[in-house]
mmCIF file of C-alpha atoms and ligand atoms in Angstrom:
data_model
loop_
_atom_site.group_PDB
_atom_site.id
_atom_site.type_symbol
_atom_site.label_atom_id
_atom_site.label_comp_id
_atom_site.label_asym_id
_atom_site.label_seq_id
_atom_site.Cartn_x
_atom_site.Cartn_y
_atom_site.Cartn_z
ATOM 1 C CA MET A 224 -65.173 20.459 2.660
ATOM 2 C CA ASN A 225 -64.050 20.944 -0.921
ATOM 3 C CA THR A 226 -63.418 17.494 -2.460
ATOM 4 C CA LYS A 227 -60.169 17.409 -4.435
ATOM 5 C CA LYS A 228 -60.104 15.851 -7.904
ATOM 6 C CA ILE A 229 -57.326 14.096 -9.755
ATOM 7 C CA LEU A 230 -56.889 12.564 -13.223
ATOM 8 C CA ILE A 231 -54.310 9.799 -13.657
ATOM 9 C CA THR A 232 -53.098 8.272 -16.944
ATOM 10 C CA GLY A 233 -51.990 4.631 -17.255
ATOM 11 C CA ALA A 234 -54.122 3.588 -14.275
ATOM 12 C CA SER A 235 -54.583 -0.028 -15.393
ATOM 13 C CA SER A 236 -51.507 -1.296 -13.561
ATOM 14 C CA GLY A 237 -48.472 -0.588 -11.391
ATOM 15 C CA ILE A 238 -47.871 2.912 -10.085
ATOM 16 C CA GLY A 239 -50.961 4.393 -11.762
ATOM 17 C CA ARG A 240 -53.286 1.802 -10.269
ATOM 18 C CA GLU A 241 -51.773 2.147 -6.790
ATOM 19 C CA THR A 242 -52.042 5.933 -7.040
ATOM 20 C CA VAL A 243 -55.759 5.639 -7.820
ATOM 21 C CA ARG A 244 -56.257 3.609 -4.631
ATOM 22 C CA TYR A 245 -54.058 5.918 -2.546
ATOM 23 C CA PHE A 246 -55.920 9.120 -3.451
ATOM 24 C CA ALA A 247 -59.387 7.531 -3.318
ATOM 25 C CA ALA A 248 -58.621 6.235 0.199
ATOM 26 C CA ARG A 249 -57.951 9.848 1.196
ATOM 27 C CA GLY A 250 -61.294 11.111 -0.046
ATOM 28 C CA TRP A 251 -60.274 12.395 -3.478
ATOM 29 C CA LYS A 252 -62.436 11.974 -6.581
ATOM 30 C CA VAL A 253 -60.327 10.091 -9.115
ATOM 31 C CA ALA A 254 -60.588 9.884 -12.891
ATOM 32 C CA ALA A 255 -58.673 6.657 -13.490
ATOM 33 C CA THR A 256 -57.819 6.658 -17.188
ATOM 34 C CA MET A 257 -56.452 3.724 -19.176
ATOM 35 C CA ARG A 258 -56.257 2.732 -22.822
ATOM 36 C CA ASN A 259 -58.330 -0.368 -22.168
ATOM 37 C CA PRO A 260 -61.035 0.216 -19.510
ATOM 38 C CA GLU A 261 -61.688 -3.533 -19.331
ATOM 39 C CA LYS A 262 -58.518 -3.685 -17.246
ATOM 40 C CA ALA A 263 -60.077 -1.583 -14.495
ATOM 41 C CA GLY A 264 -61.056 -4.699 -12.516
ATOM 42 C CA ASP A 265 -61.802 -3.943 -8.875
ATOM 43 C CA LEU A 266 -61.087 -0.196 -9.318
ATOM 44 C CA VAL A 267 -64.717 0.151 -10.446
ATOM 45 C CA ASN A 268 -65.901 -0.717 -6.926
ATOM 46 C CA ILE A 269 -63.889 1.990 -5.163
ATOM 47 C CA PRO A 270 -66.059 4.937 -4.083
ATOM 48 C CA GLY A 271 -65.088 8.168 -5.837
ATOM 49 C CA VAL A 272 -63.295 6.415 -8.716
ATOM 50 C CA ALA A 273 -64.558 6.736 -12.300
ATOM 51 C CA ILE A 274 -62.939 4.920 -15.200
ATOM 52 C CA TYR A 275 -62.259 6.653 -18.544
ATOM 53 C CA PRO A 276 -60.646 5.453 -21.788
ATOM 54 C CA LEU A 277 -57.449 7.330 -22.606
ATOM 55 C CA ASP A 278 -54.625 6.307 -24.894
ATOM 56 C CA VAL A 279 -52.005 9.075 -24.748
ATOM 57 C CA THR A 280 -50.941 8.370 -28.342
ATOM 58 C CA GLN A 281 -54.462 9.196 -29.642
ATOM 59 C CA PRO A 282 -54.745 13.011 -29.585
ATOM 60 C CA HIS A 283 -58.446 13.362 -30.362
ATOM 61 C CA GLY A 284 -59.613 10.683 -27.940
ATOM 62 C CA ALA A 285 -57.302 11.944 -25.200
ATOM 63 C CA GLU A 286 -58.640 15.494 -25.500
ATOM 64 C CA GLN A 287 -62.272 14.291 -25.444
ATOM 65 C CA THR A 288 -61.653 12.218 -22.303
ATOM 66 C CA ILE A 289 -59.967 15.087 -20.479
ATOM 67 C CA LEU A 290 -62.845 17.448 -21.302
ATOM 68 C CA LYS A 291 -65.405 14.850 -20.210
ATOM 69 C CA ALA A 292 -63.631 14.124 -16.920
ATOM 70 C CA TRP A 293 -63.338 17.879 -16.269
ATOM 71 C CA GLN A 294 -67.087 18.321 -16.841
ATOM 72 C CA ASP A 295 -68.095 15.227 -14.843
ATOM 73 C CA MET A 296 -65.982 16.184 -11.817
ATOM 74 C CA GLU A 297 -66.577 19.944 -12.207
ATOM 75 C CA GLY A 298 -62.877 20.663 -12.494
ATOM 76 C CA ILE A 299 -59.611 18.823 -11.943
ATOM 77 C CA ASP A 300 -57.041 19.911 -9.351
ATOM 78 C CA VAL A 301 -54.216 17.517 -10.226
ATOM 79 C CA VAL A 302 -53.190 15.647 -13.373
ATOM 80 C CA VAL A 303 -50.674 12.796 -13.163
ATOM 81 C CA ASN A 304 -48.871 11.891 -16.387
ATOM 82 C CA ASN A 305 -47.993 8.338 -15.469
ATOM 83 C CA ALA A 306 -48.606 6.341 -18.692
ATOM 84 C CA GLY A 307 -45.314 5.056 -20.016
ATOM 85 C CA TYR A 308 -43.015 2.104 -20.589
ATOM 86 C CA GLY A 309 -39.375 1.342 -21.304
ATOM 87 C CA ALA A 310 -37.742 0.080 -24.493
ATOM 88 C CA LEU A 311 -34.678 -1.919 -23.440
ATOM 89 C CA GLY A 312 -31.867 -2.998 -25.702
ATOM 90 C CA ILE A 313 -29.091 -2.121 -28.119
ATOM 91 C CA LEU A 314 -29.789 1.077 -30.088
ATOM 92 C CA GLU A 315 -28.470 -0.507 -33.307
ATOM 93 C CA GLY A 316 -31.276 -3.056 -33.075
ATOM 94 C CA ALA A 317 -34.094 -0.511 -32.677
ATOM 95 C CA GLY A 318 -36.402 0.039 -35.624
ATOM 96 C CA ASP A 319 -38.085 3.353 -36.401
ATOM 97 C CA GLU A 320 -41.350 1.963 -35.079
ATOM 98 C CA GLN A 321 -39.856 1.216 -31.645
ATOM 99 C CA ILE A 322 -38.146 4.615 -31.471
ATOM 100 C CA ILE A 323 -41.300 6.481 -32.454
ATOM 101 C CA ARG A 324 -43.526 4.515 -30.056
ATOM 102 C CA GLN A 325 -41.209 5.226 -27.105
ATOM 103 C CA ILE A 326 -41.162 8.971 -27.765
ATOM 104 C CA ASP A 327 -44.846 9.091 -28.748
ATOM 105 C CA THR A 328 -45.980 7.481 -25.489
ATOM 106 C CA ASN A 329 -43.590 8.911 -22.914
ATOM 107 C CA VAL A 330 -42.934 12.385 -24.348
ATOM 108 C CA LEU A 331 -45.642 13.371 -26.833
ATOM 109 C CA GLY A 332 -48.286 11.661 -24.691
ATOM 110 C CA THR A 333 -47.246 13.766 -21.703
ATOM 111 C CA LEU A 334 -47.154 16.964 -23.782
ATOM 112 C CA ARG A 335 -50.621 16.271 -25.220
ATOM 113 C CA VAL A 336 -52.273 15.744 -21.863
ATOM 114 C CA ILE A 337 -50.659 18.939 -20.559
ATOM 115 C CA ARG A 338 -51.781 20.944 -23.587
ATOM 116 C CA TYR A 339 -55.392 19.789 -23.199
ATOM 117 C CA ILE A 340 -55.628 20.445 -19.473
ATOM 118 C CA LEU A 341 -53.771 23.777 -19.460
ATOM 119 C CA PRO A 342 -56.428 26.151 -20.815
ATOM 120 C CA LEU A 343 -58.900 24.735 -18.285
ATOM 121 C CA MET A 344 -56.526 25.069 -15.325
ATOM 122 C CA ARG A 345 -55.363 28.507 -16.451
ATOM 123 C CA GLU A 346 -58.969 29.739 -16.596
ATOM 124 C CA ARG A 347 -59.460 28.487 -13.032
ATOM 125 C CA LYS A 348 -56.123 29.984 -11.953
ATOM 126 C CA LYS A 349 -55.018 26.849 -10.147
ATOM 127 C CA GLY A 350 -53.831 23.304 -10.717
ATOM 128 C CA THR A 351 -50.937 20.905 -10.375
ATOM 129 C CA ILE A 352 -49.377 18.786 -13.119
ATOM 130 C CA ILE A 353 -47.268 15.850 -11.974
ATOM 131 C CA ASN A 354 -45.042 14.073 -14.493
ATOM 132 C CA LEU A 355 -43.542 10.637 -13.946
ATOM 133 C CA SER A 356 -39.896 10.796 -14.818
ATOM 134 C CA SER A 357 -37.375 8.384 -13.310
ATOM 135 C CA ILE A 358 -33.778 8.333 -12.202
ATOM 136 C CA ALA A 359 -33.488 7.551 -15.927
ATOM 137 C CA GLY A 360 -34.267 11.226 -16.497
ATOM 138 C CA LYS A 361 -31.177 12.288 -14.562
ATOM 139 C CA MET A 362 -28.491 9.765 -15.578
ATOM 140 C CA GLY A 363 -27.812 7.476 -18.528
ATOM 141 C CA LEU A 364 -27.394 3.756 -17.942
ATOM 142 C CA PRO A 365 -26.610 1.164 -20.656
ATOM 143 C CA LEU A 366 -29.213 -0.358 -23.002
ATOM 144 C CA TYR A 367 -31.887 2.166 -22.136
ATOM 145 C CA SER A 368 -30.990 4.898 -24.633
ATOM 146 C CA LEU A 369 -34.559 5.303 -25.953
ATOM 147 C CA TYR A 370 -36.080 5.319 -22.475
ATOM 148 C CA HIS A 371 -33.457 7.783 -21.205
ATOM 149 C CA ALA A 372 -34.108 10.047 -24.188
ATOM 150 C CA SER A 373 -37.801 10.064 -23.259
ATOM 151 C CA LYS A 374 -37.315 10.713 -19.533
ATOM 152 C CA TYR A 375 -34.648 13.417 -20.042
ATOM 153 C CA ALA A 376 -37.241 15.099 -22.269
ATOM 154 C CA VAL A 377 -39.866 14.845 -19.507
ATOM 155 C CA GLU A 378 -37.424 16.464 -17.049
ATOM 156 C CA GLY A 379 -36.632 19.316 -19.453
ATOM 157 C CA LEU A 380 -40.173 20.082 -20.520
ATOM 158 C CA THR A 381 -41.397 20.044 -16.926
ATOM 159 C CA GLU A 382 -38.636 22.332 -15.659
ATOM 160 C CA SER A 383 -39.388 24.759 -18.493
ATOM 161 C CA LEU A 384 -43.107 24.755 -17.624
ATOM 162 C CA PHE A 385 -42.261 25.465 -13.983
ATOM 163 C CA TYR A 386 -41.415 29.053 -14.990
ATOM 164 C CA GLU A 387 -43.999 29.370 -17.764
ATOM 165 C CA LEU A 388 -46.944 28.409 -15.568
ATOM 166 C CA HIS A 389 -45.850 30.099 -12.333
ATOM 167 C CA PRO A 390 -47.751 33.342 -13.146
ATOM 168 C CA PHE A 391 -50.990 31.338 -13.477
ATOM 169 C CA ASN A 392 -50.694 29.554 -10.118
ATOM 170 C CA ILE A 393 -50.208 26.205 -11.859
ATOM 171 C CA LYS A 394 -47.594 24.033 -10.187
ATOM 172 C CA VAL A 395 -45.584 21.366 -11.969
ATOM 173 C CA LYS A 396 -43.821 18.464 -10.253
ATOM 174 C CA ILE A 397 -41.472 15.678 -11.322
ATOM 175 C CA ILE A 398 -41.486 12.242 -9.680
ATOM 176 C CA GLU A 399 -38.216 10.317 -9.907
ATOM 177 C CA PRO A 400 -38.539 6.660 -8.886
ATOM 178 C CA GLY A 401 -35.774 4.064 -9.121
ATOM 179 C CA PRO A 402 -36.775 0.446 -9.781
ATOM 180 C CA VAL A 403 -40.380 -0.238 -8.733
ATOM 181 C CA LYS A 404 -42.170 -3.624 -8.560
ATOM 182 C CA THR A 405 -44.688 -3.247 -11.389
ATOM 183 C CA GLU A 406 -45.244 -4.583 -14.904
ATOM 184 C CA PHE A 407 -42.455 -2.237 -16.089
ATOM 185 C CA ASN A 408 -39.717 -4.891 -16.093
ATOM 186 C CA GLY A 409 -42.136 -7.563 -17.355
ATOM 187 C CA ARG A 410 -45.170 -7.197 -19.586
ATOM 188 C CA SER A 411 -44.525 -3.521 -20.361
ATOM 189 C CA LYS A 412 -40.870 -3.975 -21.330
ATOM 190 C CA ASP A 413 -40.270 -3.575 -25.075
ATOM 191 C CA GLU A 414 -37.143 -5.650 -25.680
ATOM 192 C CA ILE A 415 -34.995 -4.574 -28.604
ATOM 193 C CA LEU A 416 -33.164 -7.492 -30.144
ATOM 194 C CA PRO A 417 -29.502 -6.942 -31.039
ATOM 195 C CA PRO A 418 -28.788 -6.929 -34.806
ATOM 196 C CA ASP A 419 -26.011 -9.461 -34.272
ATOM 197 C CA ASP A 420 -26.191 -11.469 -31.068
ATOM 198 C CA GLN A 421 -22.473 -12.227 -30.987
ATOM 199 C CA LYS A 422 -21.302 -8.611 -31.013
ATOM 200 C CA TYR A 423 -23.428 -7.389 -28.163
ATOM 201 C CA ILE A 424 -24.061 -10.555 -26.233
ATOM 202 C CA ALA A 425 -21.543 -9.933 -23.447
ATOM 203 C CA ILE A 426 -22.770 -6.444 -22.558
ATOM 204 C CA SER A 427 -26.436 -7.460 -22.989
ATOM 205 C CA GLN A 428 -26.108 -10.318 -20.520
ATOM 206 C CA LYS A 429 -24.194 -8.320 -17.920
ATOM 207 C CA VAL A 430 -26.579 -5.386 -18.091
ATOM 208 C CA SER A 431 -29.665 -7.631 -17.884
ATOM 209 C CA HIS A 432 -28.155 -9.359 -14.868
ATOM 210 C CA PHE A 433 -27.534 -5.959 -13.213
ATOM 211 C CA TYR A 434 -31.092 -4.736 -13.868
ATOM 212 C CA ASN A 435 -32.614 -7.975 -12.643
ATOM 213 C CA LYS A 436 -30.604 -7.566 -9.426
ATOM 214 C CA THR A 437 -31.764 -3.972 -8.897
ATOM 215 C CA PHE A 438 -35.376 -5.054 -9.520
ATOM 216 C CA LYS A 439 -35.047 -7.683 -6.767
ATOM 217 C CA TYR A 440 -34.786 -4.788 -4.324
ATOM 218 C CA ALA A 441 -37.331 -2.620 -6.144
ATOM 219 C CA ALA A 442 -39.648 -0.335 -4.185
ATOM 220 C CA GLN A 443 -43.346 -1.106 -3.840
ATOM 221 C CA PRO A 444 -45.633 1.067 -6.011
ATOM 222 C CA GLU A 445 -47.131 2.543 -2.840
ATOM 223 C CA VAL A 446 -43.811 4.326 -2.168
ATOM 224 C CA VAL A 447 -44.295 6.185 -5.454
ATOM 225 C CA ALA A 448 -47.995 6.811 -4.806
ATOM 226 C CA LYS A 449 -46.977 8.462 -1.517
ATOM 227 C CA ALA A 450 -44.438 10.672 -3.304
ATOM 228 C CA ILE A 451 -47.157 11.659 -5.804
ATOM 229 C CA TYR A 452 -49.482 12.477 -2.902
ATOM 230 C CA ARG A 453 -46.789 14.636 -1.254
ATOM 231 C CA ALA A 454 -46.299 16.467 -4.560
ATOM 232 C CA ALA A 455 -50.051 16.894 -5.092
ATOM 233 C CA THR A 456 -50.683 18.336 -1.641
ATOM 234 C CA SER A 457 -47.512 20.406 -1.253
ATOM 235 C CA ARG A 458 -47.836 24.158 -0.978
ATOM 236 C CA SER A 459 -44.161 24.611 -1.797
ATOM 237 C CA ASN A 460 -42.507 25.181 -5.157
ATOM 238 C CA LYS A 461 -40.398 22.026 -4.806
ATOM 239 C CA LEU A 462 -39.981 20.589 -8.296
ATOM 240 C CA ARG A 463 -38.414 17.113 -7.926
ATOM 241 C CA TYR A 464 -39.521 14.189 -5.745
ATOM 242 C CA PRO A 465 -37.197 11.159 -5.725
ATOM 243 C CA ALA A 466 -39.148 8.044 -4.722
ATOM 244 C CA GLY A 467 -37.672 4.974 -3.078
ATOM 245 C CA PHE A 468 -34.347 4.116 -1.445
ATOM 246 C CA GLN A 469 -32.505 3.155 -4.632
ATOM 247 C CA ALA A 470 -33.593 6.351 -6.379
ATOM 248 C CA LYS A 471 -32.340 8.485 -3.485
ATOM 249 C CA MET A 472 -29.041 6.609 -3.326
ATOM 250 C CA PHE A 473 -28.338 6.746 -7.092
ATOM 251 C CA LEU A 474 -29.342 10.420 -7.339
ATOM 252 C CA LEU A 475 -27.141 11.329 -4.359
ATOM 253 C CA LEU A 476 -24.135 9.495 -5.807
ATOM 254 C CA TYR A 477 -24.748 11.091 -9.194
ATOM 255 C CA ARG A 478 -24.853 14.552 -7.593
ATOM 256 C CA ILE A 479 -21.811 14.286 -5.348
ATOM 257 C CA LEU A 480 -19.392 12.206 -7.428
ATOM 258 C CA PRO A 481 -17.404 13.643 -10.338
ATOM 259 C CA GLY A 482 -18.859 12.295 -13.613
ATOM 260 C CA THR A 483 -15.813 10.158 -14.412
ATOM 261 C CA TRP A 484 -16.020 8.510 -10.974
ATOM 262 C CA PHE A 485 -19.743 7.838 -11.282
ATOM 263 C CA ARG A 486 -19.331 6.231 -14.696
ATOM 264 C CA ARG A 487 -16.391 4.166 -13.461
ATOM 265 C CA LEU A 488 -18.457 2.995 -10.463
ATOM 266 C CA THR A 489 -21.335 2.068 -12.800
ATOM 267 C CA ARG A 490 -18.990 0.054 -15.014
ATOM 268 C CA ILE A 491 -17.607 -1.745 -11.961
ATOM 269 C CA LEU A 492 -21.114 -2.503 -10.667
ATOM 270 C CA ILE A 493 -22.227 -3.870 -14.054
ATOM 271 C CA ASN A 494 -18.821 -5.400 -14.800
ATOM 272 C CA ILE A 495 -18.491 -3.872 -18.278
HETATM 273 N N1 NAP B 229 -41.411 0.500 -12.503
HETATM 274 C C1 NAP B 229 -40.295 1.185 -12.519
HETATM 275 O O1 NAP B 229 -39.222 0.655 -12.194
HETATM 276 C C2 NAP B 229 -40.321 2.657 -12.881
HETATM 277 C C3 NAP B 229 -39.236 3.439 -12.478
HETATM 278 C C4 NAP B 229 -39.222 4.789 -12.791
HETATM 279 C C5 NAP B 229 -40.274 5.345 -13.502
HETATM 280 N N2 NAP B 229 -41.312 4.553 -13.898
HETATM 281 C C6 NAP B 229 -42.390 5.189 -14.671
HETATM 282 O O2 NAP B 229 -43.608 4.992 -14.006
HETATM 283 C C7 NAP B 229 -44.686 5.043 -14.947
HETATM 284 C C8 NAP B 229 -45.624 3.875 -14.690
HETATM 285 O O3 NAP B 229 -44.947 2.669 -14.936
HETATM 286 P P1 NAP B 229 -45.173 1.353 -14.034
HETATM 287 O O4 NAP B 229 -43.893 1.056 -13.385
HETATM 288 O O5 NAP B 229 -46.387 1.497 -13.205
HETATM 289 O O6 NAP B 229 -45.343 0.255 -15.175
HETATM 290 P P2 NAP B 229 -46.642 -0.588 -15.635
HETATM 291 O O7 NAP B 229 -47.172 -1.386 -14.509
HETATM 292 O O8 NAP B 229 -46.191 -1.283 -16.849
HETATM 293 O O9 NAP B 229 -47.714 0.534 -16.008
HETATM 294 C C9 NAP B 229 -47.607 1.296 -17.180
HETATM 295 C C10 NAP B 229 -48.951 1.895 -17.491
HETATM 296 O O10 NAP B 229 -48.832 2.755 -18.632
HETATM 297 C C11 NAP B 229 -49.898 2.405 -19.511
HETATM 298 N N3 NAP B 229 -49.640 2.776 -20.888
HETATM 299 C C12 NAP B 229 -48.681 2.361 -21.725
HETATM 300 N N4 NAP B 229 -48.841 2.934 -22.934
HETATM 301 C C13 NAP B 229 -49.951 3.729 -22.853
HETATM 302 C C14 NAP B 229 -50.637 4.582 -23.745
HETATM 303 N N5 NAP B 229 -50.254 4.723 -25.045
HETATM 304 N N6 NAP B 229 -51.730 5.275 -23.297
HETATM 305 C C15 NAP B 229 -52.138 5.134 -22.020
HETATM 306 N N7 NAP B 229 -51.546 4.325 -21.130
HETATM 307 C C16 NAP B 229 -50.455 3.636 -21.551
HETATM 308 C C17 NAP B 229 -50.065 0.896 -19.350
HETATM 309 O O11 NAP B 229 -51.332 0.517 -19.885
HETATM 310 P P3 NAP B 229 -51.650 -0.980 -20.425
HETATM 311 O O12 NAP B 229 -52.083 -1.774 -19.207
HETATM 312 O O13 NAP B 229 -52.731 -0.763 -21.399
HETATM 313 O O14 NAP B 229 -50.394 -1.519 -21.021
HETATM 314 C C18 NAP B 229 -49.990 0.811 -17.839
HETATM 315 O O15 NAP B 229 -51.188 1.182 -17.249
HETATM 316 C C19 NAP B 229 -44.022 5.040 -16.334
HETATM 317 O O16 NAP B 229 -44.028 6.359 -16.834
HETATM 318 C C20 NAP B 229 -42.607 4.578 -16.045
HETATM 319 O O17 NAP B 229 -41.702 5.084 -16.996
HETATM 320 C C21 NAP B 229 -41.364 3.224 -13.600
#
């Protein structure tokens, strides 16, 4: 049997790490990439898993790693652009550095990895590229303007590539989770401090309370790993894969309700 091969970015924790386990358990060869390979921990003991350094904000290093993994595994069938994080807070309080880092990691990082893998997949006339978006790529919620900007970009670039890569038998897929129990709402969160606490304090507190509530009922990372597996093994041209109950519910409401109703409902839920 032909062993399938996958490369995953941001595999040191959360969804990426769980996805490594999920594919390896199903007999795939996995290139688990992370910016700090010391975080691999017990992934090094899983048969079929190899660890590679890859920081998506470092173009040269990222390209070298992708070429090396391609050579080592004699091709890559699926690439998962998972590396990412969320900047949370009032836009007025965001410095250039925070804005640039959010876009550099979530958008430019994704574009870089795609650009490096594309010539190789195109030559082979097959491949699948799976990009982690979020429900944040389909609707705007308060205090996440930078993160939304990044995930809307991921949605747009992926949908564009759907047509561009179709003639070369390269599939693209978008994964849209809602809240997931990972480091996302903890260690990985980049909190933007308001410029003047008093002006924004009421909305900041209410929104934080709302997000903390939604994260109480967050999906397990395995739910997302399963959605990624469905996308990776699908023969169809389906583009979007919502992952988790909350994602499906929010996306359904967003689709069926008139915009003014949805926004009113959101304000009622958050109490703003
Ligand atoms: N959790 C959620 O609620 C949720 C919902 C929807 C979508 N998502 C998306 O799911 C993806 C994974 O997030 P997660 O929930 O699994 O959070 P996580 O546990 O914080 O994992 C994020 C991963 O991205 C890596 N990363 C960050 N910057 C990087 C860079 N410059 N180069 C390479 N890797 C980098 C982190 O590496 P380090 O360990 O080195 O920091 C970590 O491995 C993200 O794209 C996120 O936007 C998450």
